């Protein structure tokens, strides 16, 4: 499964059903490419098209239970690989990595919170005053 396919499935799981155009923009691909990707995911039973409850003329793409199960399995495999890699590190490297994570985590959290905030709340405005 391509990175874009996995990312699209995870986005649908996290954010709920979405328009093809919104998915394409969010994933940084052209709409025809997203259409092809969604068709492939549909054939595999990982997504389905649903009517938009707010506008019956609009079709949304939604992740299926099979798509959720696939994502969960990929996460289990990834977590297992990571655990194996960490267990193979010497104790002093495990300790150094733990310290680095404890240092970096607050910074990453602030960065993510800033990315989630509306742009107008995070932008600095020049008032023109010279105080």
CSV table of C-alpha atoms in Angstrom, one decimal:
chain,number,residue,atom,x,y,z
A,1,UNK,CA,0.0,0.0,0.0
A,2,UNK,CA,1.4,3.4,-1.0
A,3,UNK,CA,2.1,6.1,1.6
A,4,UNK,CA,-0.7,8.3,0.1
A,5,UNK,CA,-3.2,5.4,0.3
A,6,UNK,CA,-2.4,4.7,3.9
A,7,UNK,CA,-2.4,8.4,4.7
A,8,UNK,CA,-5.8,8.9,3.0
A,9,UNK,CA,-7.3,5.9,4.9
A,10,UNK,CA,-5.9,7.3,8.2
A,11,UNK,CA,-7.3,10.8,7.4
A,12,UNK,CA,-10.8,9.3,6.7
A,13,UNK,CA,-10.6,7.3,9.9
A,14,UNK,CA,-9.5,10.3,11.9
A,15,UNK,CA,-11.6,13.1,10.3
A,16,UNK,CA,-14.6,11.2,9.0
A,17,UNK,CA,-16.1,11.2,5.4
A,18,UNK,CA,-14.8,13.7,3.0
A,19,UNK,CA,-15.2,15.0,-0.5
A,20,UNK,CA,-12.7,13.8,-3.1
A,21,UNK,CA,-11.6,17.4,-3.7
A,22,UNK,CA,-10.9,17.9,0.0
A,23,UNK,CA,-8.9,14.6,0.2
A,24,UNK,CA,-6.9,15.6,-2.9
A,25,UNK,CA,-6.0,19.0,-1.4
A,26,UNK,CA,-5.2,17.5,2.0
A,27,UNK,CA,-2.9,14.8,0.6
A,28,UNK,CA,-1.3,17.2,-1.9
A,29,UNK,CA,-2.3,15.3,-5.0
A,30,UNK,CA,-4.3,16.2,-8.1
A,31,UNK,CA,-8.0,15.4,-8.1
A,32,UNK,CA,-7.7,12.8,-10.9
A,33,UNK,CA,-5.0,11.0,-8.9
A,34,UNK,CA,-7.2,11.0,-5.8
A,35,UNK,CA,-10.1,9.7,-7.9
A,36,UNK,CA,-8.0,6.8,-9.1
A,37,UNK,CA,-6.7,6.1,-5.6
A,38,UNK,CA,-10.2,6.1,-4.2
A,39,UNK,CA,-11.4,3.7,-6.9
A,40,UNK,CA,-8.5,1.3,-6.0
A,41,UNK,CA,-9.4,1.5,-2.3
A,42,UNK,CA,-13.1,0.9,-3.2
A,43,UNK,CA,-12.2,-2.2,-5.2
A,44,UNK,CA,-10.4,-3.5,-2.1
A,45,UNK,CA,-13.4,-2.7,0.1
A,46,UNK,CA,-11.4,-0.2,2.2
A,47,UNK,CA,-13.5,2.8,1.4
A,48,UNK,CA,-17.0,3.4,0.2
A,49,UNK,CA,-18.9,6.4,-1.2
A,50,UNK,CA,-21.8,7.8,0.9
A,51,UNK,CA,-24.3,10.6,0.4
A,52,UNK,CA,-23.5,13.9,2.2
A,53,UNK,CA,-26.3,14.3,4.8
A,54,UNK,CA,-26.0,18.1,4.5
A,55,UNK,CA,-26.3,18.1,0.6
A,56,UNK,CA,-27.8,15.1,-1.2
A,57,UNK,CA,-26.1,16.2,-4.4
A,58,UNK,CA,-22.6,15.6,-2.9
A,59,UNK,CA,-20.9,12.2,-2.5
A,60,UNK,CA,-18.4,11.7,0.3
A,61,UNK,CA,-15.7,9.0,0.7
A,62,UNK,CA,-15.8,7.1,4.0
A,63,UNK,CA,-13.5,4.4,5.4
A,64,UNK,CA,-15.0,0.9,5.9
A,65,UNK,CA,-14.6,-1.5,8.7
A,66,UNK,CA,-12.2,-3.4,6.5
A,67,UNK,CA,-10.2,-0.2,6.1
A,68,UNK,CA,-10.1,0.4,9.8
A,69,UNK,CA,-9.0,-3.2,10.4
A,70,UNK,CA,-6.2,-2.8,7.8
A,71,UNK,CA,-5.0,0.4,9.5
A,72,UNK,CA,-5.0,-1.3,12.9
A,73,UNK,CA,-3.0,-4.2,11.6
A,74,UNK,CA,-0.5,-1.9,10.0
A,75,UNK,CA,-0.1,0.0,13.3
A,76,UNK,CA,0.4,-3.3,15.2
A,77,UNK,CA,3.1,-4.3,12.8
A,78,UNK,CA,4.8,-0.9,13.0
A,79,UNK,CA,4.7,-0.9,16.8
A,80,UNK,CA,6.1,-4.4,16.9
A,81,UNK,CA,9.0,-3.5,14.6
A,82,UNK,CA,9.7,-0.4,16.7
A,83,UNK,CA,9.7,-2.3,19.9
A,84,UNK,CA,12.1,-4.8,18.5
A,85,UNK,CA,14.5,-2.1,17.3
A,86,UNK,CA,14.4,-0.3,20.7
A,87,UNK,CA,15.0,-3.6,22.5
A,88,UNK,CA,18.1,-4.2,20.4
A,89,UNK,CA,19.7,-0.9,21.5
A,90,UNK,CA,22.3,-1.0,24.3
A,91,UNK,CA,21.0,0.3,27.6
A,92,UNK,CA,23.0,3.5,27.4
A,93,UNK,CA,21.5,4.3,24.0
A,94,UNK,CA,18.0,3.5,25.2
A,95,UNK,CA,18.6,5.9,28.1
A,96,UNK,CA,19.9,8.6,25.8
A,97,UNK,CA,16.9,8.2,23.4
A,98,UNK,CA,14.5,8.4,26.4
A,99,UNK,CA,16.1,11.7,27.5
A,100,UNK,CA,16.0,13.1,23.9
A,101,UNK,CA,12.3,12.2,23.7
A,102,UNK,CA,11.5,13.8,27.0
A,103,UNK,CA,13.3,17.0,25.8
A,104,UNK,CA,11.7,17.0,22.3
A,105,UNK,CA,8.1,16.0,23.3
A,106,UNK,CA,7.0,19.4,24.7
A,107,UNK,CA,8.4,21.2,21.6
A,108,UNK,CA,6.6,18.8,19.3
A,109,UNK,CA,3.3,19.3,21.3
A,110,UNK,CA,3.7,23.1,21.0
A,111,UNK,CA,4.3,22.8,17.3
A,112,UNK,CA,1.3,20.6,16.8
A,113,UNK,CA,-0.9,22.9,18.8
A,114,UNK,CA,0.3,25.8,16.7
A,115,UNK,CA,-0.5,23.9,13.5
A,116,UNK,CA,-4.0,23.1,14.8
A,117,UNK,CA,-4.8,26.7,15.8
A,118,UNK,CA,-6.5,28.9,13.3
A,119,UNK,CA,-4.0,30.9,11.2
A,120,UNK,CA,-5.3,34.2,12.4
A,121,UNK,CA,-4.6,33.3,16.0
A,122,UNK,CA,-1.0,32.2,15.4
A,123,UNK,CA,0.1,35.0,13.0
A,124,UNK,CA,1.9,38.0,14.4
A,125,UNK,CA,0.4,41.3,13.4
A,126,UNK,CA,2.5,44.3,13.0
A,127,UNK,CA,0.7,47.2,14.6
A,128,UNK,CA,3.0,49.8,13.1
A,129,UNK,CA,3.8,51.2,16.6
A,130,UNK,CA,7.3,51.6,17.7
A,131,UNK,CA,6.9,50.9,21.4
